[in-house]
Amino acid sequence: MTIPWLTVLALLPAVGAVVLIFTGVKAAKQVALVISLITFAFALIVAAQFKIGSGMQLVEQVPWIKPLGAYYALGLDGLGLTLVLLVVIITPVVIIASWRDFDPTADADTGPAGAATIAPKYDARVFFALVLAVQSCALYLFLATDVFLFYVFFEVILVPMYFLIGGFGPGSRRTYAAAKFLIFGLLGGFVMLASVIGLYVQSSKAGQPSYLLGTLSQLDIATATGRWLFVGFMFAFAIKAPLVPLHTWLPDAAEESTAGGATMMVGVMDKIGTFGMIRFCLGLFPEASQWATPVVLVLATISILYGAILAIGSRDIMRFIAYTSISHFGFIVLGIFAFTSQSLTGSTLYMLNHGMATAALFVMAGYLIKRRGSRDMNAYGGVDRVAPVLAGLLLFAGLNTLSLPGLASFVSEFMVLAGTFGRHPTYAVISTLAIVLAALYILIMYQRTMTGPADPQVLEKVTDINGRERLAMAPLVLLIVALGVFPKPLLSIIEPTQATMQHVGVTDPQPRVTAEGGR
């Protein structure tokens, strides 16, 4: 009997979430951690079976809703494996980092700029169950090879994320932020549904309704129809990504979330948007993707600069991280629609690296907020005197975010810019300005919080991070350094992008040769 490896992998966190509901509050975090580590170990077993360059593997395909042509269909390729690894790495980090966030004796987080804390609506069991539910939905989304199955989980993941924001956010605006997140998500899903229905109509015209990606990618769709269907998918993914001007829900949601909730949202869930652009927009609508490229490149470049500029002016540390993410998502989208193998590979690697970079920043921000009781950067100062390890790890996370050579983010950002320059040099040059802005906003953040005269409240309240908190950061630090120095193993998994390029109908631009001496 063949083991359904991918189904087991995706269902493990969901089963764990159900188990947590019937677990005592005191044991909830231990159970959640065990489940997340088992899922991580199982993902490594699955990864060990992956054969580089062999296309979609470990395929599972069972008829689900026959009248619609919908299948329960899962498969794993280099793109999916990269993001599956991201999910199974981030989840245990979030659980360990949030270990004492809901203990009765633990110091509570506070709202923005030191506002009064609002107690969580639910206990720790619910928080850790929701984290595992988000993980399960994300795994299904990165493994789904049926459009209808993908759409179902695209909508379902909104539910646990909504309750992570609205039920556990420490600020007074958490209900507003959660509602805004849900409205934007549902709006994107509603528009995408129109395109999903359109795909059913197109496949029915071909003689057999089907939502399988392999079948849909072979359909001969009229140019105008394909462009409309592309817009429906792209709109939903641009919200999730998030891409300017559909980004406004993210800063509010991040500001009103716990550090763990924000990490699951930005580090895991938002990758669905850029993943969907590659898997569905480029995979199903190659002509429409080229048609939309000029507009998408402009929006991506605006996102890169806009997010960086707003990060410079931000005082709330959680909102600050959200703005940096808007800028980085702009880089990912730029690389996808530059249509070079180097930029596309760089964008896929950027998704993984950004997930780890964002997790590191949010985790360290959570440690700061828990100790000082404020999200306002100006309420800190001199933290490096009383908490040198905390300050050092925050600096490390910041340097990775600004893409310091030798750290993971540098490799992916360089590949995106170099690949983009080959086809669209103007956008690449303009986007390079964000590197300077990134150095500026990271150093301003570090200067405000860690250096200078020590604030009396800092001297009184802030202590260095303990062993458990260092343990949560350890895998992120190790992976960021390892992938910065030796990214080849992961690039080998990602690199077979030629199939995507050929499907879209583009090839890498030829190197420009300057004639010398009349030759």
Coordinates of C-alpha atoms in Angstrom, one line a residue:
M1 CA 0.0 0.0 0.0
T2 CA 1.4 3.4 -1.0
I3 CA 1.6 5.9 1.8
P4 CA -0.1 9.2 1.0
W5 CA 2.9 11.2 2.1
L6 CA 1.6 14.7 1.3
T7 CA -1.8 14.1 2.8
V8 CA -0.3 12.9 6.1
L9 CA 2.1 15.9 6.1
A10 CA -0.7 18.4 5.6
L11 CA -3.1 16.7 8.0
L12 CA -0.7 16.3 10.9
P13 CA -1.1 20.0 12.2
A14 CA -4.9 19.8 11.7
V15 CA -5.1 16.7 13.8
G16 CA -2.9 18.4 16.4
A17 CA -5.2 21.4 16.4
V18 CA -8.2 19.2 17.2
V19 CA -6.2 17.3 19.9
L20 CA -5.4 20.7 21.6
I21 CA -9.0 21.5 22.1
F22 CA -9.3 18.5 24.4
T23 CA -6.0 19.1 26.1
G24 CA -5.5 20.9 29.4
V25 CA -4.4 24.5 29.2
K26 CA -1.1 23.8 31.0
A27 CA -0.1 21.0 28.5
A28 CA -1.3 22.9 25.4
K29 CA 2.1 24.4 24.4
Q30 CA 3.9 21.1 25.0
V31 CA 1.5 19.2 22.8
A32 CA 1.6 21.9 20.1
L33 CA 5.4 21.8 20.0
V34 CA 5.5 18.0 19.8
I35 CA 3.0 18.1 16.9
S36 CA 5.0 20.8 15.1
L37 CA 8.3 18.9 15.5
I38 CA 6.7 15.7 14.2
T39 CA 5.4 17.6 11.2
F40 CA 8.9 19.0 10.7
A41 CA 10.4 15.6 10.9
F42 CA 7.9 14.2 8.5
A43 CA 8.6 17.0 6.0
L44 CA 12.2 16.1 6.1
I45 CA 11.3 12.5 5.2
V46 CA 9.2 13.8 2.3
A47 CA 12.0 16.1 1.2
A48 CA 14.4 13.2 1.2
Q49 CA 12.3 11.5 -1.4
F50 CA 12.3 14.5 -3.7
K51 CA 14.2 14.1 -6.9
I52 CA 15.6 17.3 -8.3
G53 CA 14.5 18.1 -11.9
S54 CA 11.7 15.4 -12.0
G55 CA 8.7 17.8 -12.1
M56 CA 5.7 17.2 -9.9
Q57 CA 6.3 14.3 -7.5
L58 CA 4.5 12.2 -4.9
V59 CA 1.3 12.9 -6.7
E60 CA -2.0 12.0 -5.1
Q61 CA -5.2 12.3 -7.1
V62 CA -8.7 11.2 -6.2
P63 CA -12.0 12.3 -7.7
W64 CA -13.7 14.7 -5.2
I65 CA -16.7 16.5 -6.7
K66 CA -17.3 14.8 -10.1
P67 CA -19.9 17.2 -11.5
L68 CA -17.4 20.0 -11.1
G69 CA -14.4 18.0 -12.2
A70 CA -12.8 18.8 -8.9
Y71 CA -10.1 16.4 -7.5
Y72 CA -8.4 16.0 -4.2
A73 CA -5.1 16.4 -5.9
L74 CA -1.7 17.1 -4.2
G75 CA 1.8 17.2 -5.7
L76 CA 5.3 18.4 -4.8
D77 CA 7.8 20.3 -7.0
G78 CA 10.7 22.6 -6.2
L79 CA 8.6 25.7 -5.6
G80 CA 6.2 23.8 -3.3
L81 CA 9.0 22.1 -1.4
T82 CA 10.7 25.4 -0.7
L83 CA 7.6 26.8 0.9
V84 CA 6.7 23.6 2.7
L85 CA 10.1 23.7 4.4
L86 CA 9.5 27.4 5.3
V87 CA 6.2 26.5 7.0
V88 CA 7.5 23.6 9.0
I89 CA 10.5 25.7 10.2
I90 CA 8.5 28.8 11.2
T91 CA 5.8 27.0 13.1
P92 CA 7.9 25.5 15.9
V93 CA 9.8 28.8 16.2
V94 CA 6.5 30.6 16.8
I95 CA 5.4 28.1 19.4
I96 CA 8.6 28.3 21.3
A97 CA 8.8 32.1 21.1
S98 CA 5.1 32.3 22.3
W99 CA 5.7 29.8 25.1
R100 CA 4.9 32.1 28.0
D101 CA 2.8 34.7 26.3
F102 CA -0.4 33.5 27.8
D103 CA 0.8 32.3 31.2
P104 CA -1.0 34.0 34.1
T105 CA 2.3 35.0 35.6
A106 CA 3.9 36.2 32.4
D107 CA 4.3 39.8 31.6
A108 CA 1.6 40.9 29.2
D109 CA 2.1 42.6 25.9
T110 CA 0.8 46.1 25.5
G111 CA -0.9 47.9 22.8
P112 CA 0.7 50.4 20.4
A113 CA 2.9 53.0 22.0
G114 CA 2.3 51.7 25.4
A115 CA -1.5 51.6 25.3
A116 CA -3.3 49.6 27.9
T117 CA -3.3 45.9 27.3
I118 CA -6.5 44.0 26.5
A119 CA -6.6 40.4 27.8
P120 CA -6.9 37.7 25.2
K121 CA -10.4 36.4 24.5
Y122 CA -9.4 32.8 24.5
D123 CA -6.8 30.7 26.4
A124 CA -3.5 29.3 25.2
R125 CA -5.1 26.1 23.8
V126 CA -6.9 28.1 21.2
F127 CA -3.9 30.2 20.3
F128 CA -1.7 27.1 19.6
A129 CA -4.6 25.3 17.9
L130 CA -5.0 28.3 15.6
V131 CA -1.3 28.4 14.8
L132 CA -1.4 24.7 13.8
A133 CA -4.6 25.3 11.8
V134 CA -2.8 28.0 9.8
Q135 CA 0.1 25.7 9.2
S136 CA -2.2 22.9 7.9
C137 CA -4.0 25.3 5.5
A138 CA -0.7 26.7 4.2
L139 CA 0.7 23.2 3.6
Y140 CA -2.5 22.3 1.6
L141 CA -2.2 25.5 -0.4
F142 CA 1.4 24.8 -1.3
L143 CA 0.7 21.2 -2.3
A144 CA -2.6 21.6 -4.1
T145 CA -2.6 20.8 -7.8
D146 CA -6.4 21.3 -8.2
V147 CA -7.6 24.9 -8.5
F148 CA -10.9 24.2 -6.7
L149 CA -9.0 22.5 -3.7
F150 CA -6.6 25.5 -3.7
Y151 CA -9.5 27.9 -3.6
V152 CA -11.2 26.2 -0.7
F153 CA -8.1 26.5 1.5
F154 CA -7.4 30.0 0.2
E155 CA -10.6 31.0 1.9
V156 CA -10.4 28.6 4.9
I157 CA -7.1 30.0 6.1
L158 CA -8.7 33.4 6.7
V159 CA -10.7 31.9 9.6
P160 CA -7.8 30.9 12.0
M161 CA -5.9 34.0 11.0
Y162 CA -8.9 36.2 11.8
F163 CA -9.1 34.8 15.3
L164 CA -5.4 35.0 15.9
I165 CA -5.7 38.8 15.3
G166 CA -9.1 39.5 16.8
G167 CA -8.8 37.1 19.7
F168 CA -5.3 37.6 20.9
G169 CA -4.2 41.0 19.7
P170 CA -3.1 43.1 22.7
G171 CA -4.4 46.5 21.4
S172 CA -7.8 48.2 21.5
R173 CA -8.1 48.2 17.7
R174 CA -7.7 44.4 17.3
T175 CA -11.3 43.9 16.3
Y176 CA -11.1 46.6 13.7
A177 CA -7.8 45.2 12.3
A178 CA -9.2 41.6 12.2
A179 CA -12.3 42.8 10.4
K180 CA -10.3 44.7 7.9
F181 CA -8.1 41.7 7.3
L182 CA -11.1 39.5 6.7
I183 CA -12.9 42.0 4.4
F184 CA -9.8 42.3 2.2
G185 CA -9.3 38.6 2.2
L186 CA -12.9 37.8 1.3
L187 CA -13.0 40.5 -1.4
G188 CA -10.0 38.9 -3.0
G189 CA -11.5 35.4 -2.7
F190 CA -14.8 36.6 -4.1
V191 CA -13.1 38.1 -7.2
M192 CA -11.0 34.9 -7.6
L193 CA -14.2 32.8 -7.4
A194 CA -15.4 34.4 -10.6
S195 CA -12.3 33.3 -12.4
V196 CA -12.5 29.8 -10.8
I197 CA -16.0 29.5 -12.3
G198 CA -14.7 30.8 -15.6
L199 CA -12.1 28.0 -15.7
Y200 CA -14.9 25.5 -15.2
V201 CA -16.7 26.9 -18.1
Q202 CA -13.6 26.8 -20.3
S203 CA -12.8 23.2 -19.4
S204 CA -16.4 22.2 -20.0
K205 CA -16.2 23.7 -23.5
A206 CA -13.2 21.5 -24.1
G207 CA -15.4 18.4 -23.4
Q208 CA -14.6 17.5 -19.8
P209 CA -14.9 19.8 -16.8
S210 CA -11.7 19.7 -14.7
Y211 CA -9.8 21.8 -12.2
L212 CA -6.5 19.9 -12.5
L213 CA -3.6 22.2 -13.2
G214 CA -2.2 19.8 -15.7
T215 CA -5.4 19.8 -17.7
L216 CA -6.1 23.5 -17.4
S217 CA -2.6 24.5 -18.5
Q218 CA -3.3 22.8 -21.8
L219 CA -6.6 24.6 -22.6
D220 CA -6.7 26.9 -25.6
I221 CA -8.4 29.9 -23.9
A222 CA -9.3 33.0 -26.0
T223 CA -7.0 36.0 -25.4
A224 CA -9.7 38.3 -24.0
T225 CA -11.1 35.6 -21.8
G226 CA -7.7 34.6 -20.5
R227 CA -6.9 38.2 -19.6
W228 CA -10.1 38.5 -17.6
L229 CA -9.5 35.3 -15.8
F230 CA -5.9 36.3 -15.0
V231 CA -7.2 39.6 -13.5
G232 CA -9.4 37.7 -11.1
F233 CA -6.5 35.5 -9.8
M234 CA -4.0 38.3 -9.8
F235 CA -6.3 40.6 -7.8
A236 CA -6.7 38.0 -5.0
F237 CA -2.9 37.3 -5.0
A238 CA -2.0 41.0 -5.0
I239 CA -4.1 41.4 -1.8
K240 CA -2.4 38.4 -0.1
A241 CA 1.1 39.4 -1.2
P242 CA 0.4 42.4 -0.4
L243 CA 1.0 44.7 -3.4
V244 CA 0.4 48.5 -3.4
P245 CA -2.4 49.7 -3.5
L246 CA -4.1 46.6 -2.0
H247 CA -1.7 46.5 1.0
T248 CA -3.5 48.7 3.6
W249 CA -4.8 45.8 5.7
L250 CA -1.3 44.5 6.6
P251 CA 0.1 47.3 8.8
D252 CA -3.1 47.4 10.9
A253 CA -3.2 43.6 11.2
A254 CA 0.5 43.4 12.2
E255 CA 0.2 46.3 14.7
E256 CA -2.7 44.6 16.4
S257 CA -1.3 41.1 16.5
T258 CA 1.0 39.2 18.9
A259 CA 4.5 38.6 17.6
G260 CA 3.6 34.9 17.0
G261 CA 0.4 35.8 15.1
A262 CA 2.1 38.4 13.0
T263 CA 4.9 35.8 12.1
M264 CA 2.3 33.3 10.9
M265 CA 0.5 36.0 8.9
V266 CA 3.5 37.7 7.2
G267 CA 6.1 34.9 7.3
V268 CA 3.7 32.1 6.2
M269 CA 0.3 33.1 5.0
D270 CA 1.3 36.1 2.8
K271 CA 3.6 33.8 0.7
I272 CA 0.4 32.3 -0.8
G273 CA 0.1 35.4 -2.9
T274 CA 3.4 35.3 -4.6
F275 CA 3.3 31.5 -4.8
G276 CA -0.1 31.8 -6.6
M277 CA 1.3 34.3 -9.1
I278 CA 3.9 31.7 -10.2
R279 CA 1.7 28.6 -10.0
F280 CA -1.6 29.9 -11.4
C281 CA -1.0 33.3 -13.1
L282 CA 2.0 32.2 -15.0
G283 CA 1.0 28.6 -15.2
L284 CA -2.5 29.0 -16.5
F285 CA -2.4 32.4 -18.3
P286 CA 1.0 32.8 -19.9
E287 CA -0.2 35.3 -22.5
A288 CA -2.1 37.4 -20.0
S289 CA 0.9 37.4 -17.7
Q290 CA 3.0 39.0 -20.4
W291 CA 0.2 41.4 -21.2
A292 CA 0.0 42.6 -17.6
T293 CA 3.7 42.8 -17.0
P294 CA 4.1 46.6 -17.5
V295 CA 1.5 47.4 -14.9
V296 CA 2.7 44.8 -12.4
L297 CA 6.3 45.9 -12.7
V298 CA 5.3 49.5 -12.0
L299 CA 3.2 48.4 -8.9
A300 CA 6.1 46.2 -7.7
T301 CA 8.6 49.1 -8.0
I302 CA 6.2 51.4 -6.2
S303 CA 5.7 48.8 -3.4
I304 CA 9.5 48.5 -3.0
L305 CA 10.0 52.2 -2.5
Y306 CA 6.8 53.0 -0.8
G307 CA 7.2 50.3 1.9
A308 CA 10.8 51.4 2.6
I309 CA 9.9 55.1 2.9
L310 CA 7.0 54.4 5.3
A311 CA 9.3 52.1 7.4
I312 CA 11.7 55.0 7.9
G313 CA 8.9 57.1 9.3
S314 CA 7.3 54.5 11.5
R315 CA 7.5 54.5 15.3
D316 CA 5.5 51.4 16.1
I317 CA 7.9 48.5 15.8
M318 CA 5.3 46.0 14.6
R319 CA 4.0 48.4 12.0
F320 CA 7.6 49.1 11.0
I321 CA 8.2 45.4 10.2
A322 CA 5.0 45.3 8.2
Y323 CA 6.2 48.1 6.0
T324 CA 9.5 46.5 5.4
S325 CA 7.6 43.4 4.3
I326 CA 5.6 45.4 1.8
S327 CA 8.9 46.5 0.3
H328 CA 10.3 43.0 0.2
F329 CA 7.2 41.6 -1.4
G330 CA 7.6 44.2 -4.1
F331 CA 11.1 42.6 -4.8
I332 CA 9.5 39.1 -5.0
V333 CA 6.8 40.3 -7.5
L334 CA 9.4 42.2 -9.5
G335 CA 11.5 39.1 -9.9
I336 CA 8.5 37.0 -10.9
F337 CA 7.3 39.3 -13.7
A338 CA 10.8 40.2 -14.9
F339 CA 10.6 36.8 -16.7
T340 CA 14.2 35.7 -16.5
S341 CA 15.3 32.4 -15.0
Q342 CA 17.6 34.2 -12.6
S343 CA 15.0 36.5 -11.3
L344 CA 12.3 33.8 -11.0
T345 CA 14.7 31.6 -9.0
G346 CA 15.7 34.5 -6.9
S347 CA 12.0 35.3 -6.1
T348 CA 11.3 31.8 -5.0
L349 CA 14.4 31.8 -2.8
Y350 CA 13.3 35.3 -1.6
M351 CA 10.0 33.9 -0.3
L352 CA 11.9 31.5 2.0
N353 CA 14.5 34.0 3.1
H354 CA 11.9 36.7 3.7
G355 CA 9.9 34.3 5.8
M356 CA 12.9 33.6 8.1
A357 CA 13.9 37.3 8.2
T358 CA 10.4 38.4 9.1
A359 CA 10.2 35.7 11.8
A360 CA 13.5 36.8 13.3
L361 CA 12.4 40.5 13.4
F362 CA 8.9 39.7 14.8
V363 CA 10.3 37.3 17.5
M364 CA 12.8 39.9 18.7
A365 CA 10.2 42.6 18.6
G366 CA 8.0 40.4 20.7
Y367 CA 10.7 39.9 23.3
L368 CA 11.2 43.7 23.5
I369 CA 7.6 44.5 23.9
K370 CA 7.0 41.9 26.5
R371 CA 9.8 43.4 28.7
R372 CA 9.4 47.1 28.2
G373 CA 5.6 47.3 27.7
S374 CA 5.6 49.5 24.7
R375 CA 5.6 49.2 20.9
D376 CA 6.9 52.8 20.5
M377 CA 10.6 52.8 19.4
N378 CA 11.1 56.1 21.2
A379 CA 10.2 54.5 24.5
Y380 CA 13.4 52.5 24.4
G381 CA 17.1 53.5 24.2
G382 CA 20.2 51.9 25.8
V383 CA 18.9 48.3 25.6
D384 CA 22.3 47.1 24.5
R385 CA 23.6 48.0 28.0
V386 CA 21.2 45.7 29.9
A387 CA 20.5 43.1 27.2
P388 CA 23.5 42.6 24.9
V389 CA 22.4 39.3 23.5
L390 CA 18.9 40.7 22.7
A391 CA 20.5 43.7 21.1
G392 CA 22.9 41.5 19.1
L393 CA 20.2 39.2 17.8
L394 CA 18.0 42.2 16.8
L395 CA 21.0 43.7 14.9
F396 CA 21.6 40.3 13.2
A397 CA 17.9 40.2 12.1
G398 CA 18.1 43.7 10.9
L399 CA 21.3 43.2 8.9
N400 CA 19.7 40.2 7.2
T401 CA 16.7 42.3 6.4
L402 CA 18.8 44.9 4.7
S403 CA 20.5 42.1 2.7
L404 CA 24.0 42.3 4.1
P405 CA 26.4 40.1 2.0
G406 CA 27.0 36.8 3.7
L407 CA 23.4 36.5 5.0
A408 CA 20.6 34.7 3.2
S409 CA 18.5 37.7 2.0
F410 CA 21.5 39.1 0.1
V411 CA 21.6 36.1 -2.3
S412 CA 17.9 36.3 -3.2
E413 CA 17.8 40.0 -3.5
F414 CA 20.9 40.1 -5.7
M415 CA 19.5 37.4 -8.0
V416 CA 16.2 39.3 -8.4
L417 CA 17.9 42.6 -9.2
A418 CA 20.5 41.0 -11.5
G419 CA 17.9 39.0 -13.3
T420 CA 15.6 42.0 -13.7
F421 CA 18.4 44.2 -15.0
G422 CA 18.9 41.8 -17.9
R423 CA 15.4 42.6 -19.3
H424 CA 14.1 45.7 -17.5
P425 CA 17.2 47.8 -16.4
T426 CA 15.1 50.9 -15.6
Y427 CA 13.0 49.0 -12.9
A428 CA 16.1 47.3 -11.6
V429 CA 18.0 50.6 -11.2
I430 CA 15.1 52.3 -9.5
S431 CA 14.5 49.4 -7.2
T432 CA 18.1 49.4 -6.1
L433 CA 17.4 52.6 -4.3
A434 CA 15.6 50.5 -1.7
I435 CA 18.9 49.0 -0.7
V436 CA 20.0 52.4 0.6
L437 CA 16.6 53.0 2.2
A438 CA 16.7 49.5 3.9
A439 CA 20.0 50.4 5.5
L440 CA 18.6 53.6 6.7
Y441 CA 15.4 52.2 8.2
I442 CA 17.1 49.3 9.9
L443 CA 19.9 51.5 11.4
I444 CA 17.3 54.1 12.6
M445 CA 15.3 51.4 14.3
Y446 CA 18.4 49.9 16.0
Q447 CA 19.6 53.4 17.0
R448 CA 16.3 54.3 18.6
T449 CA 15.8 51.1 20.5
M450 CA 19.3 49.8 21.4
T451 CA 21.8 52.6 21.6
G452 CA 22.0 56.1 23.2
P453 CA 21.2 57.0 26.8
A454 CA 19.4 54.3 28.7
D455 CA 15.7 55.0 29.4
P456 CA 14.9 54.6 33.1
Q457 CA 12.1 52.2 32.3
V458 CA 14.5 50.2 30.2
L459 CA 16.9 49.9 33.1
E460 CA 14.1 48.8 35.4
K461 CA 12.2 46.4 33.2
V462 CA 14.4 45.0 30.4
T463 CA 16.4 41.9 31.0
D464 CA 18.4 39.8 28.5
I465 CA 16.7 36.9 26.8
N466 CA 16.7 33.5 28.5
G467 CA 17.7 30.1 27.1
R468 CA 14.2 29.2 25.7
E469 CA 14.1 32.5 23.9
R470 CA 17.5 32.0 22.4
L471 CA 16.5 28.5 21.4
A472 CA 13.6 30.0 19.3
M473 CA 16.1 32.1 17.4
A474 CA 18.8 29.5 17.0
P475 CA 17.3 27.7 13.9
L476 CA 16.7 31.0 12.2
V477 CA 20.2 32.3 12.8
L478 CA 21.8 29.0 11.7
L479 CA 19.7 28.9 8.5
I480 CA 20.2 32.5 7.6
V481 CA 24.0 32.2 7.9
A482 CA 24.1 28.8 6.1
L483 CA 22.0 29.9 3.2
G484 CA 23.9 33.2 3.0
V485 CA 27.2 31.3 2.6
F486 CA 26.1 28.2 0.8
P487 CA 22.7 28.5 -0.9
K488 CA 23.5 25.9 -3.6
P489 CA 21.5 22.9 -2.2
L490 CA 18.3 25.0 -2.1
L491 CA 19.0 26.6 -5.4
S492 CA 19.3 23.2 -6.9
I493 CA 15.8 22.4 -5.8
I494 CA 14.4 25.8 -7.1
E495 CA 16.5 26.3 -10.3
P496 CA 14.6 24.2 -12.8
T497 CA 12.6 27.2 -13.9
Q498 CA 13.0 26.7 -17.6
A499 CA 9.7 24.8 -17.8
T500 CA 7.9 27.8 -16.4
M501 CA 9.7 30.2 -18.7
Q502 CA 9.0 28.1 -21.8
H503 CA 5.3 27.8 -20.8
V504 CA 5.0 31.6 -20.6
G505 CA 6.8 31.8 -24.0
V506 CA 9.9 33.8 -23.0
T507 CA 13.6 33.1 -22.9
D508 CA 16.4 34.7 -21.0
P509 CA 17.7 37.9 -22.8
Q510 CA 21.0 37.6 -24.6
P511 CA 24.0 39.2 -22.9
R512 CA 24.8 42.7 -24.2
V513 CA 28.1 42.9 -26.0
T514 CA 29.8 46.3 -26.6
A515 CA 31.8 46.5 -29.8
E516 CA 35.4 47.6 -29.3
G517 CA 37.7 49.0 -31.9
G518 CA 35.0 48.7 -34.6
R519 CA 34.8 44.9 -34.2

